PDB file of C-alpha atoms in Angstrom:
ATOM      1  CA  UNK A  85      78.578  42.214  94.690  1.00 57.00           C
ATOM      2  CA  UNK A  86      81.340  40.066  96.219  1.00 81.00           C
ATOM      3  CA  UNK A  87      82.440  43.156  98.160  1.00 81.00           C
ATOM      4  CA  UNK A  88      78.885  43.609  99.504  1.00 89.00           C
ATOM      5  CA  UNK A  89      78.590  39.975 100.595  1.00 89.00           C
ATOM      6  CA  UNK A  90      82.060  40.100 102.155  1.00 86.00           C
ATOM      7  CA  UNK A  91      81.168  43.181 104.201  1.00 86.00           C
ATOM      8  CA  UNK A  92      77.865  41.710 105.348  1.00 90.00           C
ATOM      9  CA  UNK A  93      79.540  38.489 106.453  1.00 90.00           C
ATOM     10  CA  UNK A  94      82.358  40.362 108.189  1.00 87.00           C
ATOM     11  CA  UNK A  95      79.910  42.265 110.407  1.00 89.00           C
ATOM     12  CA  UNK A  96      77.267  39.548 110.780  1.00 92.00           C
ATOM     13  CA  UNK A  97      78.159  38.440 114.313  1.00 94.00           C
ATOM     14  CA  UNK A  98      78.524  41.963 115.661  1.00 94.00           C
ATOM     15  CA  UNK A  99      75.188  42.956 114.105  1.00 95.00           C
ATOM     16  CA  UNK A 100      73.443  40.037 115.818  1.00 96.00           C
ATOM     17  CA  UNK A 101      74.983  41.073 119.147  1.00 96.00           C
ATOM     18  CA  UNK A 102      73.862  44.679 118.638  1.00 97.00           C
ATOM     19  CA  UNK A 103      70.311  43.564 117.825  1.00 97.00           C
ATOM     20  CA  UNK A 104      70.131  41.360 120.923  1.00 97.00           C
ATOM     21  CA  UNK A 105      71.548  44.203 122.997  1.00 96.00           C
ATOM     22  CA  UNK A 106      68.911  46.660 121.793  1.00 96.00           C
ATOM     23  CA  UNK A 107      66.093  44.226 122.551  1.00 96.00           C
ATOM     24  CA  UNK A 108      67.552  43.659 126.029  1.00 96.00           C
ATOM     25  CA  UNK A 109      67.877  47.417 126.644  1.00 95.00           C
ATOM     26  CA  UNK A 110      64.271  48.115 125.697  1.00 95.00           C
ATOM     27  CA  UNK A 111      62.986  45.102 127.617  1.00 94.00           C
ATOM     28  CA  UNK A 112      64.884  45.896 130.818  1.00 93.00           C
ATOM     29  CA  UNK A 113      64.066  49.598 130.569  1.00 89.00           C
ATOM     30  CA  UNK A 114      60.340  49.069 130.235  1.00 90.00           C
ATOM     31  CA  UNK A 115      60.543  46.433 132.969  1.00 88.00           C
ATOM     32  CA  UNK A 116      61.640  49.217 135.321  1.00 84.00           C
ATOM     33  CA  UNK A 117      58.588  51.219 134.246  1.00 83.00           C
ATOM     34  CA  UNK A 118      56.377  48.299 135.250  1.00 79.00           C
ATOM     35  CA  UNK A 119      58.172  48.082 138.589  1.00 77.00           C
ATOM     36  CA  UNK A 120      57.636  51.761 139.372  1.00 71.00           C
ATOM     37  CA  UNK A 121      54.001  51.584 138.270  1.00 67.00           C
ATOM     38  CA  UNK A 122      53.213  48.616 140.511  1.00 64.00           C
ATOM     39  CA  UNK A 123      54.911  50.246 143.523  1.00 57.00           C
ATOM     40  CA  UNK A 124      52.504  53.183 143.423  1.00 47.00           C
ATOM     41  CA  UNK A 125      55.318  55.744 143.228  1.00 56.00           C
ATOM     42  CA  UNK A 126      54.756  58.835 141.114  1.00 63.00           C
ATOM     43  CA  UNK A 127      57.548  58.915 138.547  1.00 65.00           C
ATOM     44  CA  UNK A 128      56.875  62.562 137.719  1.00 64.00           C
ATOM     45  CA  UNK A 129      57.180  63.633 141.364  1.00 67.00           C
ATOM     46  CA  UNK A 130      60.275  61.512 141.854  1.00 67.00           C
ATOM     47  CA  UNK A 131      62.019  63.031 138.846  1.00 67.00           C
ATOM     48  CA  UNK A 132      60.997  66.561 139.824  1.00 66.00           C
ATOM     49  CA  UNK A 133      62.849  66.153 143.123  1.00 68.00           C
ATOM     50  CA  UNK A 134      66.095  65.206 141.405  1.00 67.00           C
ATOM     51  CA  UNK A 135      68.872  67.762 140.705  1.00 67.00           C
ATOM     52  CA  UNK A 136      68.766  69.392 137.284  1.00 66.00           C
ATOM     53  CA  UNK A 137      72.026  67.719 136.303  1.00 65.00           C
ATOM     54  CA  UNK A 138      70.569  64.279 136.983  1.00 67.00           C
ATOM     55  CA  UNK A 139      67.385  65.162 135.112  1.00 66.00           C
ATOM     56  CA  UNK A 140      69.489  66.174 132.123  1.00 65.00           C
ATOM     57  CA  UNK A 141      71.508  62.957 132.330  1.00 63.00           C
ATOM     58  CA  UNK A 142      68.316  60.895 132.380  1.00 65.00           C
ATOM     59  CA  UNK A 143      66.798  62.884 129.525  1.00 62.00           C
ATOM     60  CA  UNK A 144      63.793  64.010 131.540  1.00 64.00           C
ATOM     61  CA  UNK A 145      61.948  67.020 130.155  1.00 61.00           C
ATOM     62  CA  UNK A 146      58.271  67.593 129.508  1.00 66.00           C
ATOM     63  CA  UNK A 147      57.599  63.868 129.169  1.00 74.00           C
ATOM     64  CA  UNK A 148      54.900  62.277 131.296  1.00 75.00           C
ATOM     65  CA  UNK A 149      56.807  59.518 133.050  1.00 77.00           C
ATOM     66  CA  UNK A 150      53.598  57.897 134.283  1.00 78.00           C
ATOM     67  CA  UNK A 151      52.780  56.732 130.745  1.00 84.00           C
ATOM     68  CA  UNK A 152      54.508  53.999 128.780  1.00 87.00           C
ATOM     69  CA  UNK A 153      55.293  56.332 125.871  1.00 87.00           C
ATOM     70  CA  UNK A 154      56.661  59.013 128.203  1.00 86.00           C
ATOM     71  CA  UNK A 155      58.937  56.545 129.965  1.00 87.00           C
ATOM     72  CA  UNK A 156      60.043  55.225 126.581  1.00 91.00           C
ATOM     73  CA  UNK A 157      60.919  58.803 125.608  1.00 89.00           C
ATOM     74  CA  UNK A 158      63.440  58.889 128.455  1.00 86.00           C
ATOM     75  CA  UNK A 159      64.763  55.475 127.465  1.00 90.00           C
ATOM     76  CA  UNK A 160      65.129  56.712 123.888  1.00 92.00           C
ATOM     77  CA  UNK A 161      68.126  58.851 124.897  1.00 90.00           C
ATOM     78  CA  UNK A 162      70.129  55.663 125.400  1.00 92.00           C
ATOM     79  CA  UNK A 163      68.591  53.877 122.432  1.00 95.00           C
ATOM     80  CA  UNK A 164      69.662  56.757 120.201  1.00 95.00           C
ATOM     81  CA  UNK A 165      73.135  56.873 121.728  1.00 95.00           C
ATOM     82  CA  UNK A 166      73.779  53.162 121.201  1.00 96.00           C
ATOM     83  CA  UNK A 167      72.446  53.053 117.645  1.00 97.00           C
ATOM     84  CA  UNK A 168      74.590  56.048 116.667  1.00 97.00           C
ATOM     85  CA  UNK A 169      77.646  54.406 118.237  1.00 96.00           C
ATOM     86  CA  UNK A 170      76.953  51.361 116.071  1.00 97.00           C
ATOM     87  CA  UNK A 171      76.528  53.507 112.953  1.00 97.00           C
ATOM     88  CA  UNK A 172      79.703  55.493 113.651  1.00 96.00           C
ATOM     89  CA  UNK A 173      81.807  52.381 114.185  1.00 94.00           C
ATOM     90  CA  UNK A 174      80.406  50.691 111.081  1.00 95.00           C
ATOM     91  CA  UNK A 175      81.105  53.785 108.986  1.00 94.00           C
ATOM     92  CA  UNK A 176      84.676  54.149 110.195  1.00 91.00           C
ATOM     93  CA  UNK A 177      85.683  50.494 110.061  1.00 90.00           C
ATOM     94  CA  UNK A 178      84.021  49.510 106.797  1.00 88.00           C
ATOM     95  CA  UNK A 179      86.137  52.081 104.934  1.00 83.00           C
ATOM     96  CA  UNK A 180      89.448  51.593 106.722  1.00 76.00           C
ATOM     97  CA  UNK A 181      89.548  47.913 107.645  1.00 70.00           C
ATOM     98  CA  UNK A 182      91.504  46.732 104.568  1.00 62.00           C
ATOM     99  CA  UNK A 183      94.359  49.107 105.375  1.00 60.00           C
ATOM    100  CA  UNK A 184      94.092  48.385 109.080  1.00 57.00           C
ATOM    101  CA  UNK A 185      94.177  44.614 108.534  1.00 51.00           C
ATOM    102  CA  UNK A 186      96.789  44.814 105.737  1.00 52.00           C
ATOM    103  CA  UNK A 187      94.410  43.253 103.181  1.00 51.00           C
ATOM    104  CA  UNK A 188      94.301  46.082 100.636  1.00 52.00           C
ATOM    105  CA  UNK A 189      95.228  43.567  97.923  1.00 54.00           C
ATOM    106  CA  UNK A 190      91.613  42.401  98.027  1.00 54.00           C
ATOM    107  CA  UNK A 191      90.530  45.799  96.685  1.00 55.00           C
ATOM    108  CA  UNK A 192      93.365  46.109  94.175  1.00 53.00           C
ATOM    109  CA  UNK A 193      92.466  42.860  92.415  1.00 56.00           C
ATOM    110  CA  UNK A 194      88.838  43.909  91.914  1.00 58.00           C
ATOM    111  CA  UNK A 195      88.187  45.169  88.356  1.00 63.00           C
ATOM    112  CA  UNK A 196      86.186  48.179  89.513  1.00 71.00           C
ATOM    113  CA  UNK A 197      86.910  51.835  90.330  1.00 79.00           C
ATOM    114  CA  UNK A 198      87.322  52.989  93.908  1.00 77.00           C
ATOM    115  CA  UNK A 199      84.120  55.020  93.824  1.00 83.00           C
ATOM    116  CA  UNK A 200      82.134  51.901  93.012  1.00 85.00           C
ATOM    117  CA  UNK A 201      83.815  50.027  95.856  1.00 84.00           C
ATOM    118  CA  UNK A 202      82.940  52.845  98.250  1.00 87.00           C
ATOM    119  CA  UNK A 203      79.361  52.835  96.971  1.00 91.00           C
ATOM    120  CA  UNK A 204      79.055  49.115  97.658  1.00 90.00           C
ATOM    121  CA  UNK A 205      80.614  49.494 101.105  1.00 90.00           C
ATOM    122  CA  UNK A 206      78.190  52.306 101.941  1.00 94.00           C
ATOM    123  CA  UNK A 207      75.293  50.139 100.769  1.00 95.00           C
ATOM    124  CA  UNK A 208      76.455  47.330 103.063  1.00 94.00           C
ATOM    125  CA  UNK A 209      76.787  49.772 105.971  1.00 95.00           C
ATOM    126  CA  UNK A 210      73.324  51.222 105.325  1.00 97.00           C
ATOM    127  CA  UNK A 211      71.889  47.713 105.176  1.00 97.00           C
ATOM    128  CA  UNK A 212      73.288  46.918 108.612  1.00 97.00           C
ATOM    129  CA  UNK A 213      72.055  50.207 110.037  1.00 97.00           C
ATOM    130  CA  UNK A 214      68.652  49.503 108.511  1.00 97.00           C
ATOM    131  CA  UNK A 215      68.471  46.026 110.039  1.00 97.00           C
ATOM    132  CA  UNK A 216      69.307  47.366 113.506  1.00 97.00           C
ATOM    133  CA  UNK A 217      66.709  50.124 113.061  1.00 97.00           C
ATOM    134  CA  UNK A 218      63.986  47.656 112.078  1.00 97.00           C
ATOM    135  CA  UNK A 219      64.789  45.378 115.008  1.00 97.00           C
ATOM    136  CA  UNK A 220      64.800  48.346 117.402  1.00 97.00           C
ATOM    137  CA  UNK A 221      61.539  49.693 115.981  1.00 97.00           C
ATOM    138  CA  UNK A 222      59.816  46.295 116.152  1.00 96.00           C
ATOM    139  CA  UNK A 223      61.052  45.606 119.674  1.00 96.00           C
ATOM    140  CA  UNK A 224      59.890  49.053 120.790  1.00 95.00           C
ATOM    141  CA  UNK A 225      56.380  48.522 119.443  1.00 94.00           C
ATOM    142  CA  UNK A 226      56.045  45.046 120.930  1.00 94.00           C
ATOM    143  CA  UNK A 227      57.584  45.723 124.336  1.00 94.00           C
ATOM    144  CA  UNK A 228      56.170  49.215 124.960  1.00 93.00           C
ATOM    145  CA  UNK A 229      52.802  48.013 123.671  1.00 89.00           C
ATOM    146  CA  UNK A 230      52.788  45.385 126.395  1.00 89.00           C
ATOM    147  CA  UNK A 231      52.820  48.097 129.064  1.00 86.00           C
ATOM    148  CA  UNK A 232      50.748  50.750 127.279  1.00 82.00           C
ATOM    149  CA  UNK A 233      47.345  49.700 128.707  1.00 80.00           C
ATOM    150  CA  UNK A 234      45.444  50.959 125.677  1.00 76.00           C
ATOM    151  CA  UNK A 235      47.562  54.094 125.215  1.00 78.00           C
ATOM    152  CA  UNK A 236      48.337  54.955 121.585  1.00 83.00           C
ATOM    153  CA  UNK A 237      52.071  54.491 121.104  1.00 86.00           C
ATOM    154  CA  UNK A 238      52.522  53.954 117.370  1.00 90.00           C
ATOM    155  CA  UNK A 239      52.883  57.627 116.406  1.00 90.00           C
ATOM    156  CA  UNK A 240      55.215  58.504 119.306  1.00 90.00           C
ATOM    157  CA  UNK A 241      57.499  55.558 118.658  1.00 93.00           C
ATOM    158  CA  UNK A 242      57.323  56.112 114.907  1.00 94.00           C
ATOM    159  CA  UNK A 243      58.452  59.733 115.037  1.00 94.00           C
ATOM    160  CA  UNK A 244      61.311  58.994 117.447  1.00 95.00           C
ATOM    161  CA  UNK A 245      62.450  56.116 115.237  1.00 95.00           C
ATOM    162  CA  UNK A 246      62.383  58.365 112.173  1.00 96.00           C
ATOM    163  CA  UNK A 247      64.648  60.828 113.947  1.00 95.00           C
ATOM    164  CA  UNK A 248      66.878  57.987 115.101  1.00 96.00           C
ATOM    165  CA  UNK A 249      67.348  56.719 111.534  1.00 97.00           C
ATOM    166  CA  UNK A 250      68.419  60.187 110.379  1.00 97.00           C
ATOM    167  CA  UNK A 251      70.927  60.338 113.237  1.00 97.00           C
ATOM    168  CA  UNK A 252      72.242  56.888 112.374  1.00 98.00           C
ATOM    169  CA  UNK A 253      72.853  57.805 108.746  1.00 98.00           C
ATOM    170  CA  UNK A 254      74.432  61.114 109.757  1.00 98.00           C
ATOM    171  CA  UNK A 255      76.907  59.485 112.139  1.00 97.00           C
ATOM    172  CA  UNK A 256      77.520  56.708 109.629  1.00 97.00           C
ATOM    173  CA  UNK A 257      78.787  59.194 107.035  1.00 96.00           C
ATOM    174  CA  UNK A 258      80.721  61.075 109.723  1.00 96.00           C
ATOM    175  CA  UNK A 259      82.552  57.804 110.289  1.00 94.00           C
ATOM    176  CA  UNK A 260      83.118  57.141 106.578  1.00 94.00           C
ATOM    177  CA  UNK A 261      84.345  60.685 105.915  1.00 94.00           C
ATOM    178  CA  UNK A 262      86.836  60.496 108.780  1.00 94.00           C
ATOM    179  CA  UNK A 263      88.055  57.074 107.636  1.00 89.00           C
ATOM    180  CA  UNK A 264      88.429  58.286 104.048  1.00 87.00           C
ATOM    181  CA  UNK A 265      90.443  61.344 105.076  1.00 87.00           C
ATOM    182  CA  UNK A 266      92.770  60.040 107.786  1.00 84.00           C
ATOM    183  CA  UNK A 267      96.219  58.725 106.925  1.00 79.00           C
ATOM    184  CA  UNK A 268      96.145  56.413 109.933  1.00 78.00           C
ATOM    185  CA  UNK A 269      93.326  53.911 109.310  1.00 71.00           C
ATOM    186  CA  UNK A 270      93.810  52.305 112.698  1.00 75.00           C
ATOM    187  CA  UNK A 271      92.698  55.537 114.368  1.00 85.00           C
ATOM    188  CA  UNK A 272      89.621  56.165 112.215  1.00 85.00           C
ATOM    189  CA  UNK A 273      87.209  54.507 114.641  1.00 88.00           C
ATOM    190  CA  UNK A 274      88.779  56.341 117.596  1.00 91.00           C
ATOM    191  CA  UNK A 275      88.459  59.729 115.895  1.00 93.00           C
ATOM    192  CA  UNK A 276      84.870  59.034 114.871  1.00 93.00           C
ATOM    193  CA  UNK A 277      84.009  57.943 118.414  1.00 94.00           C
ATOM    194  CA  UNK A 278      85.590  61.145 119.747  1.00 95.00           C
ATOM    195  CA  UNK A 279      83.336  63.257 117.515  1.00 95.00           C
ATOM    196  CA  UNK A 280      80.292  61.357 118.758  1.00 96.00           C
ATOM    197  CA  UNK A 281      81.348  61.714 122.400  1.00 95.00           C
ATOM    198  CA  UNK A 282      81.998  65.460 122.102  1.00 96.00           C
ATOM    199  CA  UNK A 283      78.621  66.111 120.473  1.00 95.00           C
ATOM    200  CA  UNK A 284      76.837  63.993 123.080  1.00 94.00           C
ATOM    201  CA  UNK A 285      78.542  65.794 125.974  1.00 92.00           C
ATOM    202  CA  UNK A 286      77.681  69.130 124.359  1.00 93.00           C
ATOM    203  CA  UNK A 287      73.998  68.164 124.222  1.00 90.00           C
ATOM    204  CA  UNK A 288      74.183  67.289 127.913  1.00 86.00           C
ATOM    205  CA  UNK A 289      75.854  70.631 128.720  1.00 88.00           C
ATOM    206  CA  UNK A 290      73.155  72.534 126.822  1.00 88.00           C
ATOM    207  CA  UNK A 291      70.493  70.922 129.018  1.00 82.00           C
ATOM    208  CA  UNK A 292      72.381  72.145 132.080  1.00 82.00           C
ATOM    209  CA  UNK A 293      72.862  75.746 130.936  1.00 81.00           C
ATOM    210  CA  UNK A 294      70.449  77.856 128.901  1.00 79.00           C
ATOM    211  CA  UNK A 295      73.310  80.287 128.177  1.00 85.00           C
ATOM    212  CA  UNK A 296      74.739  77.934 125.548  1.00 89.00           C
ATOM    213  CA  UNK A 297      71.434  76.862 124.024  1.00 87.00           C
ATOM    214  CA  UNK A 298      72.498  78.478 120.745  1.00 88.00           C
ATOM    215  CA  UNK A 299      75.067  75.707 120.348  1.00 91.00           C
ATOM    216  CA  UNK A 300      72.304  73.140 119.833  1.00 91.00           C
ATOM    217  CA  UNK A 301      72.826  73.384 116.070  1.00 92.00           C
ATOM    218  CA  UNK A 302      76.324  71.941 116.538  1.00 93.00           C
ATOM    219  CA  UNK A 303      75.192  68.676 118.097  1.00 94.00           C
ATOM    220  CA  UNK A 304      72.908  66.248 116.244  1.00 94.00           C
ATOM    221  CA  UNK A 305      71.785  64.823 119.581  1.00 93.00           C
ATOM    222  CA  UNK A 306      69.654  67.956 120.065  1.00 92.00           C
ATOM    223  CA  UNK A 307      67.964  67.594 116.676  1.00 94.00           C
ATOM    224  CA  UNK A 308      65.523  64.791 117.460  1.00 93.00           C
ATOM    225  CA  UNK A 309      65.093  64.589 121.221  1.00 90.00           C
ATOM    226  CA  UNK A 310      62.102  62.497 122.246  1.00 88.00           C
ATOM    227  CA  UNK A 311      60.819  65.157 124.642  1.00 84.00           C
ATOM    228  CA  UNK A 312      60.566  67.576 121.708  1.00 87.00           C
ATOM    229  CA  UNK A 313      59.485  65.407 118.783  1.00 90.00           C
ATOM    230  CA  UNK A 314      56.788  63.620 120.796  1.00 88.00           C
ATOM    231  CA  UNK A 315      55.223  66.962 121.699  1.00 83.00           C
ATOM    232  CA  UNK A 316      55.772  69.096 118.596  1.00 83.00           C
ATOM    233  CA  UNK A 317      57.000  66.755 115.864  1.00 87.00           C
ATOM    234  CA  UNK A 318      60.177  67.044 113.827  1.00 91.00           C
ATOM    235  CA  UNK A 319      61.656  70.512 113.313  1.00 92.00           C
ATOM    236  CA  UNK A 320      62.250  71.110 109.614  1.00 94.00           C
ATOM    237  CA  UNK A 321      65.407  73.121 110.251  1.00 95.00           C
ATOM    238  CA  UNK A 322      67.043  70.142 111.963  1.00 95.00           C
ATOM    239  CA  UNK A 323      65.879  67.761 109.256  1.00 96.00           C
ATOM    240  CA  UNK A 324      67.302  70.156 106.660  1.00 97.00           C
ATOM    241  CA  UNK A 325      70.648  70.511 108.441  1.00 96.00           C
ATOM    242  CA  UNK A 326      70.897  66.732 108.739  1.00 97.00           C
ATOM    243  CA  UNK A 327      70.158  66.141 105.052  1.00 97.00           C
ATOM    244  CA  UNK A 328      72.746  68.726 103.987  1.00 98.00           C
ATOM    245  CA  UNK A 329      75.391  67.275 106.306  1.00 97.00           C
ATOM    246  CA  UNK A 330      74.678  63.740 105.105  1.00 97.00           C
ATOM    247  CA  UNK A 331      75.033  64.848 101.487  1.00 97.00           C
ATOM    248  CA  UNK A 332      78.267  66.772 102.074  1.00 97.00           C
ATOM    249  CA  UNK A 333      79.873  64.016 104.134  1.00 96.00           C
ATOM    250  CA  UNK A 334      78.841  61.279 101.698  1.00 95.00           C
ATOM    251  CA  UNK A 335      80.329  63.184  98.756  1.00 95.00           C
ATOM    252  CA  UNK A 336      83.458  63.880 100.817  1.00 94.00           C
ATOM    253  CA  UNK A 337      83.835  60.155 101.456  1.00 92.00           C
ATOM    254  CA  UNK A 338      83.854  59.380  97.729  1.00 91.00           C
ATOM    255  CA  UNK A 339      86.173  62.253  96.805  1.00 91.00           C
ATOM    256  CA  UNK A 340      88.691  61.813  99.626  1.00 87.00           C
ATOM    257  CA  UNK A 341      88.933  58.038  99.309  1.00 80.00           C
ATOM    258  CA  UNK A 342      89.368  58.274  95.542  1.00 75.00           C
ATOM    259  CA  UNK A 343      92.359  60.617  95.974  1.00 76.00           C
ATOM    260  CA  UNK A 344      94.174  58.993  98.868  1.00 67.00           C
ATOM    261  CA  UNK A 345      97.044  56.531  98.653  1.00 59.00           C
ATOM    262  CA  UNK A 346      96.175  53.103  99.979  1.00 57.00           C
ATOM    263  CA  UNK A 347      98.962  51.461 101.966  1.00 53.00           C
ATOM    264  CA  UNK A 348      99.415  47.735 101.519  1.00 50.00           C
TER     265      UNK A 348
END
């Protein structure tokens, strides 16, 4: 339990900053919706006039931008990106930071097997991801609700948040698996961030070209897009792929870390 408390304290300040940042993002984003609404401009017409590349970058699809939930769906692209960045960095650093900071002795003096240490570290990482998710969910309900004008938003926000949590856990274990396998702990976060960036760019490229739509299974960012889940709900195939990947990567983290040599 000392390991759990130590990890929570080590990331406490950064978690607070992330939570404040998410609230600010949602607040400023929905503030822009209010600005467009009061100006009398048609958001749907404005977006339709934009180049396809810009529409893809903004995450515009079949969403009705004139509604609070539709505008939030566009904003969700950036909410999902930031929360997965947080999860990836937490996953990579929480496994490798003792080697990176030359404090491996802290783990050696603990009378517990490595697998138990990894389990506790994963629990601490999941706790932090969960806290950020709850703050993001609560802020979304409160802030979007302020601009909804009687529109039902609970189900739309709920289903996007559910998809976001799956993505967070998936990228968390991507980070832990990379950190457990690499021989250079200082580069674990960089490698994990590279994986996230490549998959995000791929999702953007798929929106630009229908010829590579078949590659959508290779990027988690296409699994739970707001424009799809708000209209048709979660696709079981993507949920299934995510669960399998999470299981495989979590097991890999335990196995690889248990076998590797820790450098003092």
